[in-house]
Coordinates of C-alpha atoms and ligand atoms in Angstrom, one line a residue:
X1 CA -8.4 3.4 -19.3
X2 CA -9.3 -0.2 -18.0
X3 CA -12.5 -1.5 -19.4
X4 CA -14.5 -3.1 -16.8
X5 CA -16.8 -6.1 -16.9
X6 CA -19.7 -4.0 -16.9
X7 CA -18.4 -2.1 -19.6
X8 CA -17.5 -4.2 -21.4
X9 CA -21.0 -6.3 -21.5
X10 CA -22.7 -3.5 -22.5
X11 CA -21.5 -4.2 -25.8
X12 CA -22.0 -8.0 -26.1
X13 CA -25.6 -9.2 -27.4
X14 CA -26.3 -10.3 -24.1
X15 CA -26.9 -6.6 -22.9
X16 CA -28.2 -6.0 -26.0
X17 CA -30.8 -8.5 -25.7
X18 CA -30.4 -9.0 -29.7
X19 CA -29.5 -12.7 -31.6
X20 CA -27.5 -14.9 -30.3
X21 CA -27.7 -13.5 -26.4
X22 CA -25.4 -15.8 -24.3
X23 CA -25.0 -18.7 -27.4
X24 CA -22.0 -20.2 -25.2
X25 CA -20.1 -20.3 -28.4
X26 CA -17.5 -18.6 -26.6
X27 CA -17.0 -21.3 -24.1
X28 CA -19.2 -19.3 -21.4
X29 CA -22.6 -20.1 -20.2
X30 CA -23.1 -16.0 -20.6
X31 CA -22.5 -12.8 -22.0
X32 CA -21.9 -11.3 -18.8
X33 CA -19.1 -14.5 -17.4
X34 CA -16.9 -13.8 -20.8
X35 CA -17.1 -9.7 -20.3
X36 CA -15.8 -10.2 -16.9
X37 CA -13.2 -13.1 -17.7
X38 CA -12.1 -10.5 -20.4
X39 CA -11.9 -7.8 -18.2
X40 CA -9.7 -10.2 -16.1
X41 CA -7.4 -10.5 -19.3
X42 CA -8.1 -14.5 -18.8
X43 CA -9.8 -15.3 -21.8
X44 CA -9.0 -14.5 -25.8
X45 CA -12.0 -11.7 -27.5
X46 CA -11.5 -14.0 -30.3
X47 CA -13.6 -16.8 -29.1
X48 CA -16.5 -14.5 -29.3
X49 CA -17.5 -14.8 -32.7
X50 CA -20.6 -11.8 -32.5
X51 CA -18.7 -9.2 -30.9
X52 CA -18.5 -5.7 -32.9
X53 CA -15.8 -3.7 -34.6
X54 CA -16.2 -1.2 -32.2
X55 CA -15.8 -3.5 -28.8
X56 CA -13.1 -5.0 -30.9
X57 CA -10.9 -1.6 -31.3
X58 CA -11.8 -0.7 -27.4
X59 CA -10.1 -3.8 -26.6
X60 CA -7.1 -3.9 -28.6
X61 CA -6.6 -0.1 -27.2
X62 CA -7.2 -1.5 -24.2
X63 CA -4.6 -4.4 -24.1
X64 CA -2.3 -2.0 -25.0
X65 CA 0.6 -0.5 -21.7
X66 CA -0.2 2.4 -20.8
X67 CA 3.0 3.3 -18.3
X68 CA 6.3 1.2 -18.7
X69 CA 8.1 0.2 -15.8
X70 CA 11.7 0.7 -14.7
X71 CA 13.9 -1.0 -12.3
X72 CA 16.5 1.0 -10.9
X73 CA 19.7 0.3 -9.2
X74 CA 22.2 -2.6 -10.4
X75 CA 20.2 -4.9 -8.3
X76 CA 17.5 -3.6 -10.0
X77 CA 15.2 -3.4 -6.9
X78 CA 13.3 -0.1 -7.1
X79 CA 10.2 -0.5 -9.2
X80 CA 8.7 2.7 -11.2
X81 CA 5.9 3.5 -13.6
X82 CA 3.9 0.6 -14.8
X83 CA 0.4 2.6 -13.5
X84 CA -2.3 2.2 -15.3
X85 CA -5.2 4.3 -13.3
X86 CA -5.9 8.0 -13.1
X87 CA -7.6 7.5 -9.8
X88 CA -6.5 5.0 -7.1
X89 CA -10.2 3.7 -6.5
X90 CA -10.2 2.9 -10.2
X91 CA -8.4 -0.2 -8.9
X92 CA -4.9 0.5 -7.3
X93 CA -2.1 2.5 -8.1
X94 CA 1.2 -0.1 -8.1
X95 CA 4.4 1.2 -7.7
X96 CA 4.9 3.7 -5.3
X97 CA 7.0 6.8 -6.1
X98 CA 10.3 6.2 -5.2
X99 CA 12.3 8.8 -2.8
X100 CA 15.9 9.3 -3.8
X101 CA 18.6 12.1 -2.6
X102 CA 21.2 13.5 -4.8
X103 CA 24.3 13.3 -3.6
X104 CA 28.3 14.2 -4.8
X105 CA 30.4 11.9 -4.3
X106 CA 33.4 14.7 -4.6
X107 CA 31.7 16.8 -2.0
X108 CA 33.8 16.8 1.7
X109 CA 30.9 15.5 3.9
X110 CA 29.8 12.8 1.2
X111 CA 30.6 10.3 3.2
X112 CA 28.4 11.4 6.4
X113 CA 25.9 12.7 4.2
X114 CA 25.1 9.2 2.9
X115 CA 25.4 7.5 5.9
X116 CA 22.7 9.7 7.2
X117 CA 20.5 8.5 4.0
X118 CA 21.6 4.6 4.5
X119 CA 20.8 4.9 8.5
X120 CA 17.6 6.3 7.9
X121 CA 14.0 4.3 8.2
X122 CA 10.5 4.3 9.2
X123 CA 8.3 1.7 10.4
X124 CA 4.8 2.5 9.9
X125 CA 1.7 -0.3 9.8
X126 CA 4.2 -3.3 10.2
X127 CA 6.3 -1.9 6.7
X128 CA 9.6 -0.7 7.1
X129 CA 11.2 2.2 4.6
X130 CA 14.1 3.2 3.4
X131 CA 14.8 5.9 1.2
X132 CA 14.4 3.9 -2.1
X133 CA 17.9 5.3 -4.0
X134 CA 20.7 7.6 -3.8
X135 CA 21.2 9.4 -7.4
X136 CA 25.3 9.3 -7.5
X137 CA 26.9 12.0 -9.2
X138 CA 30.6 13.3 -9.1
X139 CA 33.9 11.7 -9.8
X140 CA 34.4 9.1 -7.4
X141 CA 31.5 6.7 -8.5
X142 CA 32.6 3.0 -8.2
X143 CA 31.0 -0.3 -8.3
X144 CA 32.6 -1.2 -5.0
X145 CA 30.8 2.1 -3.7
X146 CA 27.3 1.3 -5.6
X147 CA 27.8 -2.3 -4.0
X148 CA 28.2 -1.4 -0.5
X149 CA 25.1 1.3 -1.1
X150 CA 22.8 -1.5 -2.1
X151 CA 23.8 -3.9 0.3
X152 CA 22.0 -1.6 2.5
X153 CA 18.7 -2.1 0.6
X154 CA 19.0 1.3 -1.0
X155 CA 19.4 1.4 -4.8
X156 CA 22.0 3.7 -6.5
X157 CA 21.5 5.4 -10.1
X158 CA 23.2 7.9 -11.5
X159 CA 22.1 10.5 -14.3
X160 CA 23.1 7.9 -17.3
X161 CA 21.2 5.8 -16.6
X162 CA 18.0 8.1 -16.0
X163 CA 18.4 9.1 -19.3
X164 CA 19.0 5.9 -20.8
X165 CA 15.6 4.8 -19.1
X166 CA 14.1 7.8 -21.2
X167 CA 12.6 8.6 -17.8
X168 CA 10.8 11.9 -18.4
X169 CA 11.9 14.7 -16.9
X170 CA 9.5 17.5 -16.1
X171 CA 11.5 21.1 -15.5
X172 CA 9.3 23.0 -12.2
X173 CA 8.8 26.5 -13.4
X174 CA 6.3 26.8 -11.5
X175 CA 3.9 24.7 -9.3
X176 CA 0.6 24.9 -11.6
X177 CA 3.1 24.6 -14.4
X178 CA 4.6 21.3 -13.1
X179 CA 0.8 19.8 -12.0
X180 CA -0.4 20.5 -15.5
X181 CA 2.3 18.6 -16.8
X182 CA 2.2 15.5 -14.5
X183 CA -1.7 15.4 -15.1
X184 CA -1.8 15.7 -18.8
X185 CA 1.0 13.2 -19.3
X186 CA -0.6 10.5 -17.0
X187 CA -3.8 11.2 -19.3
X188 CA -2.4 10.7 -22.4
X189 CA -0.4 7.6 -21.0
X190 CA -3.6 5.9 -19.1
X191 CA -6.7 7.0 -21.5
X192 CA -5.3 7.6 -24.8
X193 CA -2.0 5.0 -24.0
X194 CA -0.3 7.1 -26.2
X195 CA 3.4 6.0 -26.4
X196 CA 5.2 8.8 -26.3
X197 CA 3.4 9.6 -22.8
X198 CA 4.2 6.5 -21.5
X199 CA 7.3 6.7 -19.7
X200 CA 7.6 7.1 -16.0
X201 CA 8.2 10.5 -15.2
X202 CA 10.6 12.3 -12.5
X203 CA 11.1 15.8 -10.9
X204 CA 14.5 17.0 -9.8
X205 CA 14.3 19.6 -7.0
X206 CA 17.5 21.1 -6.4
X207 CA 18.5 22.3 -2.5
X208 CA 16.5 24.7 -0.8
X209 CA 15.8 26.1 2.4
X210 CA 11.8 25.7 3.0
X211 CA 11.7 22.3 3.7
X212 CA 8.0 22.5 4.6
X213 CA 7.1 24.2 1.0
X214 CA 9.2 21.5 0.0
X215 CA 7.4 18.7 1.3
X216 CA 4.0 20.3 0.1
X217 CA 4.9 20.4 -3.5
X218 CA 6.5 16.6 -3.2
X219 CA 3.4 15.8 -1.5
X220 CA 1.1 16.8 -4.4
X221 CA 3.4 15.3 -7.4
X222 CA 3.5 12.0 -4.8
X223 CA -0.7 12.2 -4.9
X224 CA -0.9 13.1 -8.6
X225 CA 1.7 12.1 -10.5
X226 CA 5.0 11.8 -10.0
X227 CA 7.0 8.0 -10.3
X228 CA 9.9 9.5 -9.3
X229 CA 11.4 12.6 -6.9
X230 CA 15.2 13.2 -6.6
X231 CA 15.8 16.0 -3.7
X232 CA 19.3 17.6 -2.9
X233 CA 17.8 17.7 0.7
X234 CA 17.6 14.8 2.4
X235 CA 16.2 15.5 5.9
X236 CA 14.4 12.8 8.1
X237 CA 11.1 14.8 8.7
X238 CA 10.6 15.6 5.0
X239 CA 11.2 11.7 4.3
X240 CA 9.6 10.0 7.2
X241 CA 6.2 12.6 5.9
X242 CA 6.5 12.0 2.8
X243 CA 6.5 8.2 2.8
X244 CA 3.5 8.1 5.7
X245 CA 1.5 9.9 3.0
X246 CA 3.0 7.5 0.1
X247 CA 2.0 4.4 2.1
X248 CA -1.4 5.7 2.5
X249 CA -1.4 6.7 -1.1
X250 CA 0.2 3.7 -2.9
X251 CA -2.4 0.5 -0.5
X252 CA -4.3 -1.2 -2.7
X253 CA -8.3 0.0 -1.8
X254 CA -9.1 -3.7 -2.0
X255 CA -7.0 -5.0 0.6
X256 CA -7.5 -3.9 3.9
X257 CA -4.7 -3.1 6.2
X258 CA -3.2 -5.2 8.3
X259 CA -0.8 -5.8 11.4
X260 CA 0.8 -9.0 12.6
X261 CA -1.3 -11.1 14.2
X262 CA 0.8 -11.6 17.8
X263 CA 0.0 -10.4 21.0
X264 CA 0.9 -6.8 21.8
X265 CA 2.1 -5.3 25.4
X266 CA 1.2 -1.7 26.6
X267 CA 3.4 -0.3 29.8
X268 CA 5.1 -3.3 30.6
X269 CA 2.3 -5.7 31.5
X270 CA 3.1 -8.5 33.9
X271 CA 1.5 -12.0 34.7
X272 CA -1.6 -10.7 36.2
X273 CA -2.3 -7.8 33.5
X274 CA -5.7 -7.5 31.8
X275 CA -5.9 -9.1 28.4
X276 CA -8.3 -7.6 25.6
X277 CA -8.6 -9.1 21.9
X278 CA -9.1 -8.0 18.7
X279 CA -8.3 -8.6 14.7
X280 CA -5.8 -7.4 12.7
X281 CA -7.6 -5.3 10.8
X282 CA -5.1 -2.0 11.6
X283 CA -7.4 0.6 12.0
X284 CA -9.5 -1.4 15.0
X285 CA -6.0 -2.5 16.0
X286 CA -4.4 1.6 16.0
X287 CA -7.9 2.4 17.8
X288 CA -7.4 0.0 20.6
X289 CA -3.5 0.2 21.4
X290 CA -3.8 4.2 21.3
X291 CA -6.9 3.3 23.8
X292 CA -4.4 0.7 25.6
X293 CA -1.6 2.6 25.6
X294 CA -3.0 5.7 27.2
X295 CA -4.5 3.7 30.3
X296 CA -2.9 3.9 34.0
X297 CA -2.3 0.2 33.8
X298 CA -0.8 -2.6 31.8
X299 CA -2.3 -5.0 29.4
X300 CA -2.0 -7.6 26.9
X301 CA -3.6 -7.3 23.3
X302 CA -4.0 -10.8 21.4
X303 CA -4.8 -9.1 17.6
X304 CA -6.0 -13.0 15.7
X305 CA -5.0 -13.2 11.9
X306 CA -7.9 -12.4 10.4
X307 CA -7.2 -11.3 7.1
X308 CA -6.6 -7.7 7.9
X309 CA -11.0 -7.5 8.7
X310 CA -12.3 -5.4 11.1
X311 CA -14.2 -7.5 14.1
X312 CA -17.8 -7.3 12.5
X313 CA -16.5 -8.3 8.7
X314 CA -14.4 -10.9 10.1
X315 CA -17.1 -12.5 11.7
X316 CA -19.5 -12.4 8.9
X317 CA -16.6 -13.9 6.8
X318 CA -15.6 -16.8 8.9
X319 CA -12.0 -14.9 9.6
X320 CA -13.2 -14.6 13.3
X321 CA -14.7 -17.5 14.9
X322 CA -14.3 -19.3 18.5
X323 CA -12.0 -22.0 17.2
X324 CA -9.4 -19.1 16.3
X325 CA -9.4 -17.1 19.4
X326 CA -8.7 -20.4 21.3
X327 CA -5.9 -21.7 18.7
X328 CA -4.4 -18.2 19.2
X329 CA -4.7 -18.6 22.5
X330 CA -2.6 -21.7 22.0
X331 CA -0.5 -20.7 19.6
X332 CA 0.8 -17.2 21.9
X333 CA 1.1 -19.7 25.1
X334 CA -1.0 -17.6 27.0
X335 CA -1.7 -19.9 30.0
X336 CA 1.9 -20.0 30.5
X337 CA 2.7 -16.6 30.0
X338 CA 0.2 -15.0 32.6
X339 CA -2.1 -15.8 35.5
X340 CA -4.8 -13.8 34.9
X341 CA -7.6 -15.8 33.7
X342 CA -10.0 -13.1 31.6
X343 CA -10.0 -12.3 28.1
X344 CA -11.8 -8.9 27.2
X345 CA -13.5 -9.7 23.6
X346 CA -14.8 -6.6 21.6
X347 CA -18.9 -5.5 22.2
X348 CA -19.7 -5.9 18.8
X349 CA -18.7 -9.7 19.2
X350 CA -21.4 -9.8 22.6
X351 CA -23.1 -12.8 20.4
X352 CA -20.3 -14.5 20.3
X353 CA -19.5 -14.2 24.0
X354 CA -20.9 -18.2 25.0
X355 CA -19.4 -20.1 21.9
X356 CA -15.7 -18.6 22.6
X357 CA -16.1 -19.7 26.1
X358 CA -16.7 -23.4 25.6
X359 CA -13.5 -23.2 23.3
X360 CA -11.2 -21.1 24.9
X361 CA -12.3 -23.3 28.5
X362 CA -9.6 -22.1 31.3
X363 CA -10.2 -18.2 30.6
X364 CA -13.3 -16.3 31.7
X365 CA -14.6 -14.2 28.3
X366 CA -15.6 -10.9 29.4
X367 CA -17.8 -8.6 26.7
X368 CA -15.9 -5.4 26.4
X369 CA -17.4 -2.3 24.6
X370 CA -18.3 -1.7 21.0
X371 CA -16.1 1.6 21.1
X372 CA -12.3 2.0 21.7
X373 CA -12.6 4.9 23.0
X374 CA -15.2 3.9 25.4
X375 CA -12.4 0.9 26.7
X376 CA -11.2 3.7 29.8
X377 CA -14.6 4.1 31.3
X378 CA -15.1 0.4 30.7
X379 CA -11.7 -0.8 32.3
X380 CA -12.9 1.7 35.4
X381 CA -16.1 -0.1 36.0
X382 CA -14.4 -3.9 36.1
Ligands
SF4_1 FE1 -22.1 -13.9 -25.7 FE2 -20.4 -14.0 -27.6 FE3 -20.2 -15.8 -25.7 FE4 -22.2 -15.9 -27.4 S1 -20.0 -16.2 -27.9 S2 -22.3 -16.1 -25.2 S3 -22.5 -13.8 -27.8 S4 -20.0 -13.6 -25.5

């Protein structure tokens, strides 16, 4: 498990309140600063010359991998393993399980089969997906084949090379079977960074007809703890489910999402559409557009790059200010682009309302409502 700052102060005379309590010897003005540089693996435990055996041990266990990580494909593109939480809020899982389809390259529709694989993606949340490898088996394996495959942007393996990865394989005999399994090995790689657990592990399920028990039991080994799933199905709906639930699984909890910062059109808006503004954050931004998008009438959305915060952090932070909304303004040539002269800001940004209008000059800046959902009502009243 990762030792935090915190934990690890707890150890240091400086929690203990004993001799030497933040001597600087180490280079640090305190006990505390070297704990969390530590924690950052920026600075050596060495240069603490009071620190005990047992803090000592905890960190060399510490330091050690607990998950390897694998790069399949020749163009070695698709990243597994390498985790080192049991719990995404720990900090952030890294490499997302990859999705790859089994398919025989001697079977009679192998050809349309994989061009159904290679045609497919998803764009959810401004990332696109592709299923992340096709597992070759069969006779007719070339490199010209393999070649063409990852020119795509979809890595091929084939069973070799799984094996020569020592990826660990875990047999389903049964579904509590296959979670205990998962679960104890990511415990004994993660807390105990045991080294025999420590490789990233796969599940093979071979074809079946329930695609919606299917996608159930992938969607539990995606959640806890699966690097990799090869299916024999390949089916759009199982993939395109499976890798909305992986994106929300594999974010990193300190990052907020985000969209492009651009300005978005709902049912084909012309030059004298309404205009409303927000930030990127992309849950204000998916709260507005479904708002926008339902609506009787056309309209513009200017979303301002603002780090991926939502309107109120944003502001607090300096991300949202008057000088941005009018160099986005600027920047997305909206005085050329459209007649109408109003710009809806959010309610929570009412404060603001007077300082964006000396900036943004031409416009007219109209305080909308603190709610999406209230923007119907709202647009009804104007
Ligand atoms: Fe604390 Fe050790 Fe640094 Fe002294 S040398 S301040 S005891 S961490």
């Amino acid at each position: 498990m990762e030792l935090s700052g915190l934990q690890i102060f707890k150890y240091l005379p400086g929690a203990k309140k004993t001799e030497h309590a933040n001597c600087k010897k180490c280079g640090f003005p305190t006990c505390m600063t070297f704990a969390l540089k530590l924690a950052k693996n920026t600075t050596n435990m060495e240069l603490c010359p009071h620190m005990n055996d047992e803090l000592k041990s905890l960190l060399i266990q510490n330091s050690k991998v607990a998950q390897k990580e694998v790069r399949l494909g020749v163009e070695h593109k698709t990243i597994i393993g390498g985790e080192n939480v049991m719990f995404r809020h720990d900090k952030t899982f890294i490499n997302p399980t990859a999705l790859v389809v089994a398919l025989d390259t001697d079977e009679n529709d192998f050809n349309q089969a994989l061009k159904r694989v290679l045609d497919f993606e998803i764009t959810r949340i401004s990332q696109t997906y592709k299923v992340d490898g096709v597992l070759l088996k069969g006779s007719k394996i070339t490199d010209e084949l393999r070649k063409m495959i990852e020119q795509k942007g979809v890595s091929t393996v084939t069973k070799e090379e799984i094996k020569a990865f020592n990826i660990f394989e875990i047999k389903e005999k049964s579904f509590s079977h296959t979670v205990e399994k998962l679960v104890s090995t990511r415990r004994k790689a993660v807390i105990k960074k045991e080294e025999n657990s420590s490789n990233p592990v796969m599940i093979y399920f071979e074809k079946q007809e329930n695609l919606l028990e299917l996608a159930s039991r992938a969607g539990f080994f995606i959640c806890k703890y699966a690097n990799l799933l090869i299916f024999e199905n390949f089916d759009e709906a199982l993939f395109s489910t499976l890798m909305t639930l992986r994106q929300n699984i594999f974010t990193d909890p300190q990052k907020s999402l985000q969209v492009e910062a651009k300005i978005y059109e709902f049912n084909n808006p012309d030059e004298n559409s309404m205009i409303f503004l927000t930030t990127n954050f992309a849950l204000t931004y998916f709260a507005v557009a479904n708002e926008l998008e339902t609506l009787s009438i056309p309209s513009y959305l200017i979303v301002t790059p603002s780090e991926g915060m939502s309107v109120l952090t944003a502001w607090s932070a300096e991300k949202f200010t008057a000088q941005l909304v009018a160099k986005t303004i600027e920047k997305f040539e909206l005085k050329q682009k459209v007649n109408t002269r109003k710009i809806i800001i959010p309610g929570l940004l009412a404060h603001m309302r007077e300082e964006i209008q000396e900036e943004v000059g031409d416009f007219e800046v109209i305080v909308g409502t603190n709610e999406a959902y209230l923007i119907k009502d709202f647009v009804k009243s104007l």
